[in-house]
mmCIF file of C-alpha atoms in Angstrom:
data_model
loop_
_atom_site.group_PDB
_atom_site.id
_atom_site.type_symbol
_atom_site.label_atom_id
_atom_site.label_comp_id
_atom_site.label_asym_id
_atom_site.label_seq_id
_atom_site.Cartn_x
_atom_site.Cartn_y
_atom_site.Cartn_z
ATOM 1 C CA MET A 859 -52.642 111.113 -190.636
ATOM 2 C CA ARG A 860 -51.562 110.161 -187.173
ATOM 3 C CA ILE A 861 -51.614 106.444 -186.458
ATOM 4 C CA LYS A 862 -53.175 105.952 -183.041
ATOM 5 C CA THR A 863 -51.369 102.810 -182.058
ATOM 6 C CA ILE A 864 -50.545 101.676 -178.559
ATOM 7 C CA THR A 865 -47.054 100.229 -178.518
ATOM 8 C CA THR A 866 -45.794 97.796 -175.971
ATOM 9 C CA ALA A 867 -42.442 99.346 -175.611
ATOM 10 C CA LEU A 868 -44.463 100.248 -172.516
ATOM 11 C CA ILE A 869 -47.348 97.835 -172.743
ATOM 12 C CA THR A 870 -48.287 97.570 -169.113
ATOM 13 C CA ALA A 871 -49.600 101.083 -168.797
ATOM 14 C CA ALA A 872 -51.246 100.819 -172.191
ATOM 15 C CA ALA A 873 -52.770 97.530 -171.303
ATOM 16 C CA VAL A 874 -53.729 98.571 -167.815
ATOM 17 C CA SER A 875 -55.112 101.828 -169.138
ATOM 18 C CA ALA A 876 -57.259 99.759 -171.432
ATOM 19 C CA ALA A 877 -57.513 97.231 -168.657
ATOM 20 C CA LEU A 878 -59.218 99.596 -166.413
ATOM 21 C CA PHE A 879 -62.041 97.387 -166.593
ATOM 22 C CA GLY A 880 -65.107 95.725 -167.022
ATOM 23 C CA CYS A 881 -68.224 96.699 -168.727
ATOM 24 C CA GLY A 882 -71.818 96.011 -168.019
ATOM 25 C CA LYS A 883 -73.029 94.148 -164.966
ATOM 26 C CA ALA A 884 -70.287 92.511 -162.953
ATOM 27 C CA GLN A 885 -70.404 88.744 -163.077
ATOM 28 C CA ARG A 886 -69.265 86.215 -160.510
ATOM 29 C CA PRO A 887 -66.354 84.026 -161.568
ATOM 30 C CA PRO A 888 -67.693 80.556 -162.340
ATOM 31 C CA GLU A 889 -65.796 78.587 -159.681
ATOM 32 C CA PRO A 890 -62.647 79.630 -157.799
ATOM 33 C CA ILE A 891 -59.536 78.319 -159.493
ATOM 34 C CA GLY A 892 -58.376 75.001 -158.104
ATOM 35 C CA ALA A 893 -61.135 74.700 -155.533
ATOM 36 C CA GLU A 894 -64.516 73.013 -155.165
ATOM 37 C CA SER A 895 -66.705 73.150 -152.101
ATOM 38 C CA PRO A 896 -66.033 69.939 -150.176
ATOM 39 C CA PHE A 897 -69.553 69.835 -148.698
ATOM 40 C CA ALA A 898 -72.930 70.023 -150.423
ATOM 41 C CA SER A 899 -74.650 70.444 -147.046
ATOM 42 C CA PHE A 900 -73.751 71.017 -143.401
ATOM 43 C CA ARG A 901 -74.936 67.443 -142.790
ATOM 44 C CA ASP A 902 -71.910 66.176 -144.765
ATOM 45 C CA ILE A 903 -69.358 67.769 -142.434
ATOM 46 C CA PRO A 904 -67.307 65.180 -140.497
ATOM 47 C CA ASP A 905 -68.027 64.819 -136.770
ATOM 48 C CA ILE A 906 -71.216 66.899 -136.877
ATOM 49 C CA THR A 907 -73.510 65.794 -134.047
ATOM 50 C CA ALA A 908 -77.227 65.085 -133.998
ATOM 51 C CA GLU A 909 -77.597 68.004 -131.580
ATOM 52 C CA GLU A 910 -75.927 70.387 -134.045
ATOM 53 C CA ILE A 911 -78.066 69.148 -136.939
ATOM 54 C CA ALA A 912 -81.230 69.653 -134.880
ATOM 55 C CA ALA A 913 -80.105 73.155 -133.861
ATOM 56 C CA ILE A 914 -79.413 74.182 -137.482
ATOM 57 C CA GLU A 915 -82.790 72.787 -138.608
ATOM 58 C CA ALA A 916 -84.454 74.856 -135.875
ATOM 59 C CA LEU A 917 -82.644 77.969 -137.086
ATOM 60 C CA GLN A 918 -83.790 77.234 -140.661
ATOM 61 C CA LYS A 919 -87.407 77.343 -139.451
ATOM 62 C CA LYS A 920 -86.917 80.466 -137.335
ATOM 63 C CA TYR A 921 -84.727 82.647 -139.555
ATOM 64 C CA GLY A 922 -85.215 83.574 -143.180
ATOM 65 C CA SER A 923 -81.784 85.212 -143.295
ATOM 66 C CA PHE A 924 -78.784 86.378 -141.290
ATOM 67 C CA VAL A 925 -76.967 89.722 -141.473
ATOM 68 C CA TYR A 926 -73.234 89.354 -142.121
ATOM 69 C CA GLY A 927 -71.732 92.726 -141.211
ATOM 70 C CA MET A 928 -68.441 94.030 -142.593
ATOM 71 C CA PRO A 929 -66.733 97.413 -142.808
ATOM 72 C CA PRO A 930 -66.089 98.567 -146.400
ATOM 73 C CA THR A 931 -62.769 97.005 -147.423
ATOM 74 C CA ALA A 932 -61.237 95.100 -150.313
ATOM 75 C CA GLU A 933 -63.060 92.040 -148.935
ATOM 76 C CA ALA A 934 -66.472 93.744 -148.992
ATOM 77 C CA PHE A 935 -67.382 96.704 -151.194
ATOM 78 C CA PHE A 936 -70.301 98.174 -153.117
ATOM 79 C CA ASP A 937 -69.852 97.674 -156.838
ATOM 80 C CA ALA A 938 -71.482 100.333 -159.039
ATOM 81 C CA LYS A 939 -71.449 98.092 -162.124
ATOM 82 C CA SER A 940 -73.531 95.435 -160.384
ATOM 83 C CA GLY A 941 -76.237 97.810 -159.224
ATOM 84 C CA GLY A 942 -74.694 98.414 -155.825
ATOM 85 C CA GLU A 943 -74.539 94.860 -154.523
ATOM 86 C CA VAL A 944 -71.781 93.881 -152.101
ATOM 87 C CA MET A 945 -68.894 92.154 -153.859
ATOM 88 C CA GLY A 946 -65.593 90.596 -152.784
ATOM 89 C CA PHE A 947 -64.503 87.670 -150.628
ATOM 90 C CA SER A 948 -67.104 88.367 -147.932
ATOM 91 C CA ALA A 949 -69.940 88.107 -150.458
ATOM 92 C CA LEU A 950 -68.507 84.873 -151.866
ATOM 93 C CA PHE A 951 -68.060 83.489 -148.347
ATOM 94 C CA CYS A 952 -71.712 84.350 -147.611
ATOM 95 C CA GLU A 953 -72.761 82.479 -150.759
ATOM 96 C CA TRP A 954 -70.893 79.440 -149.478
ATOM 97 C CA LEU A 955 -72.553 79.694 -146.044
ATOM 98 C CA THR A 956 -75.955 80.146 -147.669
ATOM 99 C CA ASN A 957 -75.539 76.998 -149.742
ATOM 100 C CA LEU A 958 -74.118 75.100 -146.779
ATOM 101 C CA PHE A 959 -76.891 75.913 -144.279
ATOM 102 C CA GLN A 960 -79.795 76.738 -146.623
ATOM 103 C CA ILE A 961 -80.284 80.001 -144.731
ATOM 104 C CA SER A 962 -79.490 83.251 -146.547
ATOM 105 C CA PHE A 963 -76.367 85.028 -145.240
ATOM 106 C CA ASN A 964 -76.656 88.606 -146.479
ATOM 107 C CA PRO A 965 -73.483 90.746 -146.541
ATOM 108 C CA ALA A 966 -74.009 94.338 -145.394
ATOM 109 C CA LEU A 967 -71.548 97.201 -144.957
ATOM 110 C CA TYR A 968 -71.224 99.219 -141.749
ATOM 111 C CA ALA A 969 -68.863 101.767 -140.296
ATOM 112 C CA TRP A 970 -66.481 100.020 -137.898
ATOM 113 C CA SER A 971 -68.056 101.408 -134.711
ATOM 114 C CA ASP A 972 -71.589 100.691 -135.986
ATOM 115 C CA MET A 973 -70.614 97.102 -136.793
ATOM 116 C CA ILE A 974 -69.239 96.497 -133.290
ATOM 117 C CA GLY A 975 -72.349 98.048 -131.745
ATOM 118 C CA GLY A 976 -74.645 96.083 -134.043
ATOM 119 C CA LEU A 977 -73.033 92.815 -133.007
ATOM 120 C CA GLU A 978 -73.450 93.698 -129.337
ATOM 121 C CA ARG A 979 -77.151 94.557 -129.861
ATOM 122 C CA ARG A 980 -77.669 91.378 -131.961
ATOM 123 C CA GLU A 981 -78.761 93.541 -134.915
ATOM 124 C CA ILE A 982 -75.864 91.993 -136.843
ATOM 125 C CA ASP A 983 -75.671 88.231 -136.635
ATOM 126 C CA PHE A 984 -72.164 87.487 -137.920
ATOM 127 C CA THR A 985 -68.992 89.159 -139.089
ATOM 128 C CA GLY A 986 -65.784 87.972 -140.707
ATOM 129 C CA ASP A 987 -63.699 90.977 -139.699
ATOM 130 C CA LEU A 988 -62.485 90.172 -136.194
ATOM 131 C CA MET A 989 -59.187 88.648 -135.167
ATOM 132 C CA ALA A 990 -59.625 86.000 -132.485
ATOM 133 C CA THR A 991 -57.947 87.133 -129.263
ATOM 134 C CA ASP A 992 -58.340 85.863 -125.700
ATOM 135 C CA GLU A 993 -60.168 89.069 -124.809
ATOM 136 C CA ARG A 994 -62.627 88.730 -127.689
ATOM 137 C CA ARG A 995 -63.264 85.041 -127.109
ATOM 138 C CA ALA A 996 -64.625 86.034 -123.707
ATOM 139 C CA SER A 997 -67.564 87.775 -125.400
ATOM 140 C CA TYR A 998 -67.641 86.358 -128.951
ATOM 141 C CA LEU A 999 -68.128 82.888 -130.380
ATOM 142 C CA MET A 1000 -65.344 82.552 -132.967
ATOM 143 C CA THR A 1001 -63.969 79.994 -135.418
ATOM 144 C CA ASP A 1002 -60.399 79.505 -136.501
ATOM 145 C CA ALA A 1003 -59.116 81.662 -139.366
ATOM 146 C CA ILE A 1004 -61.259 82.084 -142.480
ATOM 147 C CA ALA A 1005 -58.773 84.567 -144.035
ATOM 148 C CA VAL A 1006 -55.312 85.988 -143.349
ATOM 149 C CA ARG A 1007 -54.346 89.622 -143.841
ATOM 150 C CA SER A 1008 -51.195 91.697 -143.412
ATOM 151 C CA LEU A 1009 -50.957 95.099 -141.775
ATOM 152 C CA ALA A 1010 -50.407 98.127 -143.994
ATOM 153 C CA LEU A 1011 -49.480 101.724 -143.351
ATOM 154 C CA PHE A 1012 -51.603 104.440 -145.029
ATOM 155 C CA ARG A 1013 -50.491 108.041 -145.438
ATOM 156 C CA ILE A 1014 -51.147 111.109 -147.555
ATOM 157 C CA SER A 1015 -49.340 111.047 -150.890
ATOM 158 C CA GLY A 1016 -46.301 113.338 -150.825
ATOM 159 C CA ALA A 1017 -46.103 113.416 -147.020
ATOM 160 C CA PRO A 1018 -42.685 112.719 -145.477
ATOM 161 C CA PRO A 1019 -41.922 108.995 -145.103
ATOM 162 C CA ILE A 1020 -42.196 107.578 -141.597
ATOM 163 C CA SER A 1021 -38.448 106.857 -141.583
ATOM 164 C CA ILE A 1022 -37.742 110.579 -142.014
ATOM 165 C CA ILE A 1023 -40.242 111.613 -139.326
ATOM 166 C CA ALA A 1024 -38.827 109.051 -136.890
ATOM 167 C CA GLY A 1025 -35.434 110.758 -137.161
ATOM 168 C CA SER A 1026 -36.733 113.860 -135.365
ATOM 169 C CA ARG A 1027 -39.712 112.690 -133.272
ATOM 170 C CA PRO A 1028 -41.909 109.648 -132.620
ATOM 171 C CA PRO A 1029 -44.358 109.230 -135.516
ATOM 172 C CA ARG A 1030 -48.072 109.448 -134.743
ATOM 173 C CA PHE A 1031 -49.949 106.303 -135.775
ATOM 174 C CA ALA A 1032 -53.747 106.172 -135.961
ATOM 175 C CA PHE A 1033 -55.660 102.951 -135.187
ATOM 176 C CA LEU A 1034 -59.314 101.956 -135.194
ATOM 177 C CA LYS A 1035 -60.783 101.826 -131.708
ATOM 178 C CA ASN A 1036 -61.239 98.258 -130.472
ATOM 179 C CA SER A 1037 -59.171 96.832 -133.336
ATOM 180 C CA ALA A 1038 -56.409 94.309 -132.745
ATOM 181 C CA ALA A 1039 -53.959 96.283 -134.914
ATOM 182 C CA PHE A 1040 -52.706 98.446 -132.034
ATOM 183 C CA ALA A 1041 -51.648 95.492 -129.897
ATOM 184 C CA ALA A 1042 -49.980 93.825 -132.878
ATOM 185 C CA VAL A 1043 -48.016 96.949 -133.829
ATOM 186 C CA ASN A 1044 -47.159 97.717 -130.217
ATOM 187 C CA ALA A 1045 -45.613 94.254 -129.899
ATOM 188 C CA ALA A 1046 -43.766 94.295 -133.231
ATOM 189 C CA ALA A 1047 -42.733 97.919 -133.860
ATOM 190 C CA GLU A 1048 -39.010 98.643 -133.846
ATOM 191 C CA MET A 1049 -39.523 102.346 -133.083
ATOM 192 C CA SER A 1050 -41.390 104.321 -130.471
ATOM 193 C CA PHE A 1051 -44.621 105.971 -131.634
ATOM 194 C CA ASP A 1052 -47.565 107.973 -130.352
ATOM 195 C CA SER A 1053 -51.081 106.621 -130.793
ATOM 196 C CA VAL A 1054 -54.256 108.237 -132.110
ATOM 197 C CA PHE A 1055 -57.537 106.299 -132.013
ATOM 198 C CA VAL A 1056 -60.330 106.854 -134.526
ATOM 199 C CA SER A 1057 -63.837 105.441 -134.829
ATOM 200 C CA GLY A 1058 -63.801 104.712 -138.557
ATOM 201 C CA PHE A 1059 -62.102 105.211 -141.912
ATOM 202 C CA PRO A 1060 -63.500 108.715 -142.588
ATOM 203 C CA GLU A 1061 -62.105 109.861 -139.241
ATOM 204 C CA ALA A 1062 -58.813 108.135 -140.078
ATOM 205 C CA TYR A 1063 -58.591 110.146 -143.302
ATOM 206 C CA GLU A 1064 -59.362 113.373 -141.428
ATOM 207 C CA ALA A 1065 -56.540 112.597 -138.996
ATOM 208 C CA LEU A 1066 -54.149 112.042 -141.901
ATOM 209 C CA ALA A 1067 -55.267 115.119 -143.845
ATOM 210 C CA SER A 1068 -55.047 117.414 -140.804
ATOM 211 C CA GLY A 1069 -51.646 116.111 -139.718
ATOM 212 C CA GLU A 1070 -53.023 114.781 -136.453
ATOM 213 C CA ALA A 1071 -51.656 111.395 -137.545
ATOM 214 C CA ASP A 1072 -48.670 110.682 -139.772
ATOM 215 C CA ALA A 1073 -50.013 107.288 -140.786
ATOM 216 C CA PHE A 1074 -53.008 105.058 -140.256
ATOM 217 C CA ILE A 1075 -52.272 101.386 -139.595
ATOM 218 C CA SER A 1076 -54.839 98.749 -140.421
ATOM 219 C CA ALA A 1077 -55.252 95.554 -142.430
ATOM 220 C CA ASP A 1078 -54.103 95.893 -146.024
ATOM 221 C CA ILE A 1079 -57.690 95.388 -147.226
ATOM 222 C CA SER A 1080 -58.566 98.806 -145.741
ATOM 223 C CA GLU A 1081 -57.180 100.294 -148.952
ATOM 224 C CA ALA A 1082 -60.684 100.151 -150.444
ATOM 225 C CA SER A 1083 -61.928 102.767 -147.974
ATOM 226 C CA PHE A 1084 -59.510 105.395 -149.302
ATOM 227 C CA ILE A 1085 -59.982 105.018 -153.091
ATOM 228 C CA ALA A 1086 -62.429 107.924 -153.312
ATOM 229 C CA TYR A 1087 -59.991 110.394 -151.731
ATOM 230 C CA GLY A 1088 -57.402 109.886 -154.451
ATOM 231 C CA ASN A 1089 -54.403 111.015 -152.388
ATOM 232 C CA VAL A 1090 -53.792 108.142 -149.960
ATOM 233 C CA VAL A 1091 -50.938 105.732 -150.580
ATOM 234 C CA SER A 1092 -50.292 102.462 -148.792
ATOM 235 C CA GLU A 1093 -47.202 100.418 -148.061
ATOM 236 C CA ALA A 1094 -46.494 97.279 -146.095
ATOM 237 C CA PHE A 1095 -45.861 97.767 -142.404
ATOM 238 C CA PHE A 1096 -42.455 96.485 -141.320
ATOM 239 C CA PRO A 1097 -41.690 94.218 -139.653
ATOM 240 C CA MET A 1098 -44.428 92.279 -141.421
ATOM 241 C CA VAL A 1099 -47.407 91.538 -139.181
ATOM 242 C CA TYR A 1100 -50.107 89.082 -140.222
ATOM 243 C CA SER A 1101 -53.535 88.732 -138.685
ATOM 244 C CA SER A 1102 -56.178 86.087 -139.212
ATOM 245 C CA VAL A 1103 -59.908 86.772 -138.971
ATOM 246 C CA SER A 1104 -62.691 84.478 -137.855
ATOM 247 C CA LEU A 1105 -66.385 83.926 -138.398
ATOM 248 C CA SER A 1106 -67.743 85.567 -135.242
ATOM 249 C CA THR A 1107 -71.034 86.213 -133.450
ATOM 250 C CA GLN A 1108 -72.139 87.498 -130.073
ATOM 251 C CA SER A 1109 -75.459 85.642 -130.139
ATOM 252 C CA PRO A 1110 -75.454 82.414 -128.048
ATOM 253 C CA GLU A 1111 -78.393 81.209 -130.166
ATOM 254 C CA LEU A 1112 -76.048 80.979 -133.171
ATOM 255 C CA ALA A 1113 -73.356 78.971 -131.381
ATOM 256 C CA GLN A 1114 -74.054 75.831 -133.394
ATOM 257 C CA VAL A 1115 -73.431 77.652 -136.689
ATOM 258 C CA VAL A 1116 -69.976 78.635 -135.441
ATOM 259 C CA SER A 1117 -69.362 75.124 -134.153
ATOM 260 C CA VAL A 1118 -70.294 73.516 -137.487
ATOM 261 C CA VAL A 1119 -68.165 75.948 -139.523
ATOM 262 C CA GLN A 1120 -65.275 75.253 -137.146
ATOM 263 C CA LYS A 1121 -65.572 71.540 -137.885
ATOM 264 C CA ALA A 1122 -65.661 72.306 -141.610
ATOM 265 C CA LEU A 1123 -62.461 74.338 -141.285
ATOM 266 C CA ARG A 1124 -60.675 71.349 -139.813
ATOM 267 C CA HIS A 1125 -61.249 69.600 -143.116
ATOM 268 C CA GLY A 1126 -58.285 70.489 -145.343
ATOM 269 C CA GLY A 1127 -60.468 70.802 -148.424
ATOM 270 C CA THR A 1128 -62.393 73.678 -146.851
ATOM 271 C CA ARG A 1129 -59.270 75.800 -146.384
ATOM 272 C CA HIS A 1130 -58.287 75.128 -149.987
ATOM 273 C CA TYR A 1131 -61.754 76.134 -151.111
ATOM 274 C CA LEU A 1132 -61.707 79.342 -149.056
ATOM 275 C CA ALA A 1133 -58.300 80.209 -150.527
ATOM 276 C CA GLY A 1134 -59.913 79.938 -153.956
ATOM 277 C CA LEU A 1135 -62.778 82.170 -152.837
ATOM 278 C CA TYR A 1136 -60.292 84.725 -151.545
ATOM 279 C CA GLN A 1137 -58.473 84.769 -154.873
ATOM 280 C CA ALA A 1138 -61.753 85.220 -156.746
ATOM 281 C CA GLY A 1139 -62.840 87.986 -154.362
ATOM 282 C CA ASN A 1140 -59.516 89.749 -154.749
ATOM 283 C CA ASN A 1141 -59.929 89.701 -158.532
ATOM 284 C CA GLU A 1142 -63.343 91.308 -158.108
ATOM 285 C CA TYR A 1143 -61.765 94.037 -156.012
ATOM 286 C CA ARG A 1144 -59.013 94.650 -158.581
ATOM 287 C CA ARG A 1145 -61.661 95.138 -161.265
ATOM 288 C CA HIS A 1146 -63.592 97.482 -158.988
ATOM 289 C CA LYS A 1147 -60.473 99.472 -158.120
ATOM 290 C CA LEU A 1148 -59.432 99.942 -161.741
ATOM 291 C CA PHE A 1149 -62.955 100.752 -162.900
ATOM 292 C CA ALA A 1150 -63.072 103.590 -160.369
ATOM 293 C CA ARG A 1151 -60.127 105.219 -162.178
ATOM 294 C CA LEU A 1152 -61.649 105.133 -165.657
ATOM 295 C CA SER A 1153 -63.021 108.045 -167.575
ATOM 296 C CA GLU A 1154 -66.438 107.666 -169.167
ATOM 297 C CA GLU A 1155 -64.731 107.496 -172.561
ATOM 298 C CA GLU A 1156 -62.625 104.539 -171.415
ATOM 299 C CA ARG A 1157 -65.664 102.787 -169.982
ATOM 300 C CA ALA A 1158 -67.532 103.292 -173.259
ATOM 301 C CA TYR A 1159 -64.568 101.804 -175.136
ATOM 302 C CA LEU A 1160 -64.725 98.676 -173.012
ATOM 303 C CA ARG A 1161 -68.488 98.375 -173.392
ATOM 304 C CA ASN A 1162 -68.191 98.546 -177.166
ATOM 305 C CA THR A 1163 -64.995 96.561 -177.768
ATOM 306 C CA ALA A 1164 -64.699 92.793 -177.651
ATOM 307 C CA SER A 1165 -61.210 92.256 -179.100
ATOM 308 C CA VAL A 1166 -58.022 94.151 -179.891
ATOM 309 C CA PRO A 1167 -55.956 93.148 -182.959
ATOM 310 C CA MET A 1168 -52.216 92.967 -182.394
ATOM 311 C CA VAL A 1169 -49.052 91.755 -184.082
ATOM 312 C CA ALA A 1170 -46.314 89.571 -182.607
ATOM 313 C CA ARG A 1171 -42.864 88.413 -183.704
ATOM 314 C CA TYR A 1172 -42.283 84.697 -184.014
ATOM 315 C CA PHE A 1173 -38.606 84.926 -183.000
ATOM 316 C CA ASN A 1174 -38.477 87.479 -180.159
ATOM 317 C CA TYR A 1175 -37.949 85.120 -177.189
ATOM 318 C CA PRO A 1176 -38.762 85.691 -174.313
ATOM 319 C CA ILE A 1177 -40.824 88.826 -175.082
ATOM 320 C CA ASP A 1178 -43.085 87.472 -177.828
ATOM 321 C CA PHE A 1179 -42.559 84.393 -179.943
ATOM 322 C CA TYR A 1180 -44.382 81.511 -181.566
ATOM 323 C CA ASN A 1181 -44.075 78.374 -179.465
ATOM 324 C CA THR A 1182 -43.703 75.657 -182.103
ATOM 325 C CA TYR A 1183 -43.908 72.894 -179.488
ATOM 326 C CA GLU A 1184 -47.262 73.972 -178.082
ATOM 327 C CA LYS A 1185 -48.365 75.672 -181.335
ATOM 328 C CA LYS A 1186 -49.343 78.991 -179.730
ATOM 329 C CA TRP A 1187 -48.102 82.554 -179.273
ATOM 330 C CA ASP A 1188 -46.134 82.851 -176.059
ATOM 331 C CA GLY A 1189 -43.856 85.141 -174.026
ATOM 332 C CA LEU A 1190 -43.896 87.865 -171.384
ATOM 333 C CA VAL A 1191 -46.202 90.073 -173.435
ATOM 334 C CA PHE A 1192 -48.867 87.403 -173.483
ATOM 335 C CA ASP A 1193 -48.490 86.841 -169.736
ATOM 336 C CA VAL A 1194 -49.260 90.539 -169.241
ATOM 337 C CA LEU A 1195 -52.136 90.522 -171.702
ATOM 338 C CA ARG A 1196 -53.752 87.466 -170.110
ATOM 339 C CA GLU A 1197 -53.914 89.448 -166.891
ATOM 340 C CA VAL A 1198 -55.497 92.340 -168.780
ATOM 341 C CA GLU A 1199 -58.015 90.003 -170.404
ATOM 342 C CA GLU A 1200 -59.024 88.673 -166.993
ATOM 343 C CA LEU A 1201 -59.680 92.186 -165.697
ATOM 344 C CA THR A 1202 -61.404 93.619 -168.750
ATOM 345 C CA GLY A 1203 -63.052 90.903 -170.753
ATOM 346 C CA LEU A 1204 -61.108 92.123 -173.798
ATOM 347 C CA ALA A 1205 -59.456 89.552 -176.064
ATOM 348 C CA PHE A 1206 -56.068 90.327 -177.649
ATOM 349 C CA VAL A 1207 -55.856 88.595 -181.010
ATOM 350 C CA VAL A 1208 -52.674 88.140 -183.068
ATOM 351 C CA VAL A 1209 -53.609 88.939 -186.678
ATOM 352 C CA ASN A 1210 -50.305 88.255 -188.478
ATOM 353 C CA GLY A 1211 -48.981 84.968 -189.817
ATOM 354 C CA LYS A 1212 -46.475 82.853 -187.908
ATOM 355 C CA ASN A 1213 -43.548 83.837 -190.166
ATOM 356 C CA ALA A 1214 -44.229 87.541 -190.760
ATOM 357 C CA ASN A 1215 -41.107 89.718 -190.651
ATOM 358 C CA LEU A 1216 -40.716 93.011 -188.802
ATOM 359 C CA THR A 1217 -41.370 95.165 -191.880
ATOM 360 C CA GLU A 1218 -44.683 93.411 -192.466
ATOM 361 C CA LEU A 1219 -45.694 93.784 -188.827
ATOM 362 C CA TYR A 1220 -44.957 97.515 -188.723
ATOM 363 C CA GLU A 1221 -46.908 98.005 -191.953
ATOM 364 C CA MET A 1222 -49.950 96.252 -190.470
ATOM 365 C CA VAL A 1223 -49.759 98.630 -187.524
ATOM 366 C CA ARG A 1224 -49.262 101.650 -189.794
ATOM 367 C CA VAL A 1225 -52.401 100.978 -191.850
ATOM 368 C CA GLY A 1226 -54.508 100.108 -188.789
ATOM 369 C CA GLU A 1227 -54.887 96.356 -189.271
ATOM 370 C CA ALA A 1228 -53.330 95.934 -185.813
ATOM 371 C CA HIS A 1229 -53.462 98.273 -182.830
ATOM 372 C CA ILE A 1230 -50.653 96.960 -180.632
ATOM 373 C CA VAL A 1231 -47.076 95.963 -181.354
ATOM 374 C CA PRO A 1232 -45.252 94.244 -178.464
ATOM 375 C CA GLU A 1233 -41.911 95.981 -178.843
ATOM 376 C CA MET A 1234 -40.934 99.167 -180.614
ATOM 377 C CA ILE A 1235 -37.930 101.331 -179.848
ATOM 378 C CA ILE A 1236 -38.818 105.003 -179.394
ATOM 379 C CA SER A 1237 -37.168 107.309 -181.932
ATOM 380 C CA ASN A 1238 -37.692 110.927 -182.957
ATOM 381 C CA GLU A 1239 -39.138 109.775 -186.257
ATOM 382 C CA ARG A 1240 -41.703 107.510 -184.583
ATOM 383 C CA LYS A 1241 -42.698 109.744 -181.692
ATOM 384 C CA GLU A 1242 -45.220 111.732 -183.701
ATOM 385 C CA HIS A 1243 -47.006 108.716 -185.148
ATOM 386 C CA TYR A 1244 -47.611 106.440 -182.195
ATOM 387 C CA ILE A 1245 -49.079 106.581 -178.711
ATOM 388 C CA TRP A 1246 -46.481 105.696 -176.097
ATOM 389 C CA THR A 1247 -47.098 104.759 -172.490
ATOM 390 C CA GLU A 1248 -45.089 106.073 -169.583
ATOM 391 C CA HIS A 1249 -44.275 102.794 -167.835
ATOM 392 C CA LYS A 1250 -42.262 99.843 -169.074
ATOM 393 C CA PHE A 1251 -43.322 96.272 -168.462
ATOM 394 C CA ILE A 1252 -39.694 95.176 -168.856
ATOM 395 C CA ALA A 1253 -36.355 96.992 -169.138
ATOM 396 C CA ASP A 1254 -33.400 95.648 -171.105
ATOM 397 C CA GLN A 1255 -29.822 96.875 -171.377
ATOM 398 C CA TYR A 1256 -27.006 96.261 -173.795
ATOM 399 C CA ALA A 1257 -24.029 94.286 -172.466
ATOM 400 C CA LEU A 1258 -20.607 93.371 -173.803
#
């Protein structure tokens, strides 16, 4: 009888394969790690004026809600597990604004060109996707940074690297129309390139797939728009280029909202809180991204499994060991598994005693009392009896 045991000779892939996540309805993290909202109400914000308070109170009476438009990215995405609601940093930021102003800020996803047009027509009230430039400040009301992104380069998997292409001709880079990425790359690039402009992410993919563009350059969060295609890879653009985005509107009537948020941003606690929101939103995206890769069988496993029994060695520092000072199991394996637990909701439970020897541990795995062993050397004899992953979470070598 074959023992179907995942070994952690290569635990990351095993864990991440199981980690491909969450079951049931997605749930918001309780409170971002290390951060609490510094203001219960907009009235608590330092230096707010009586005029601003009166303007916000007037907006509360006039508007039941605001539309917060975003393109689909890692900061704002539809989550199938939650019934199609918008998840990510943008949704968490909207929750904060809603609580702050007592007016509902509703995140909604738009194609890039539709979002820009909607802002111009006042059909969209706010966005958090625009980098503040002198040109934009002429037509938009904008705060300081609410988030910072880096530029990434997206290309078709298996296509020649840009460094190879640049050896024979200027690479063709695609950019979103009206985005700030082109100016940033044009100023920072260390090679000449030709430009292709597209109106949205679907058109960007078409340009990549047809060969019209060798790469598409956009904020790293744009990765979310290419998950469904399955053949787009991303890498950091070098030299590294960072861009900050602001809370923005084109409606003069909403100027006081921007002004009040700007004053909140000057308070150091707000930036710390938003950093916590960004971390929480990024974790939501990681769960969403992994869930999209799961088979139905894997999803069913996660829905029906609360914990995974495992064995660990008490002496195998730093891989897995029993920490006698803190009286807990510790080591690199448990660092990896804590990450898996965060993404999946699974709990990995050590089922052996603190002094069990290797023979006892392997026997527990053999009879099915435990499903994971943190370290097992692959041998011809063992190959037929265990499930092995393809990727190592750590590599070790002998030395004299």
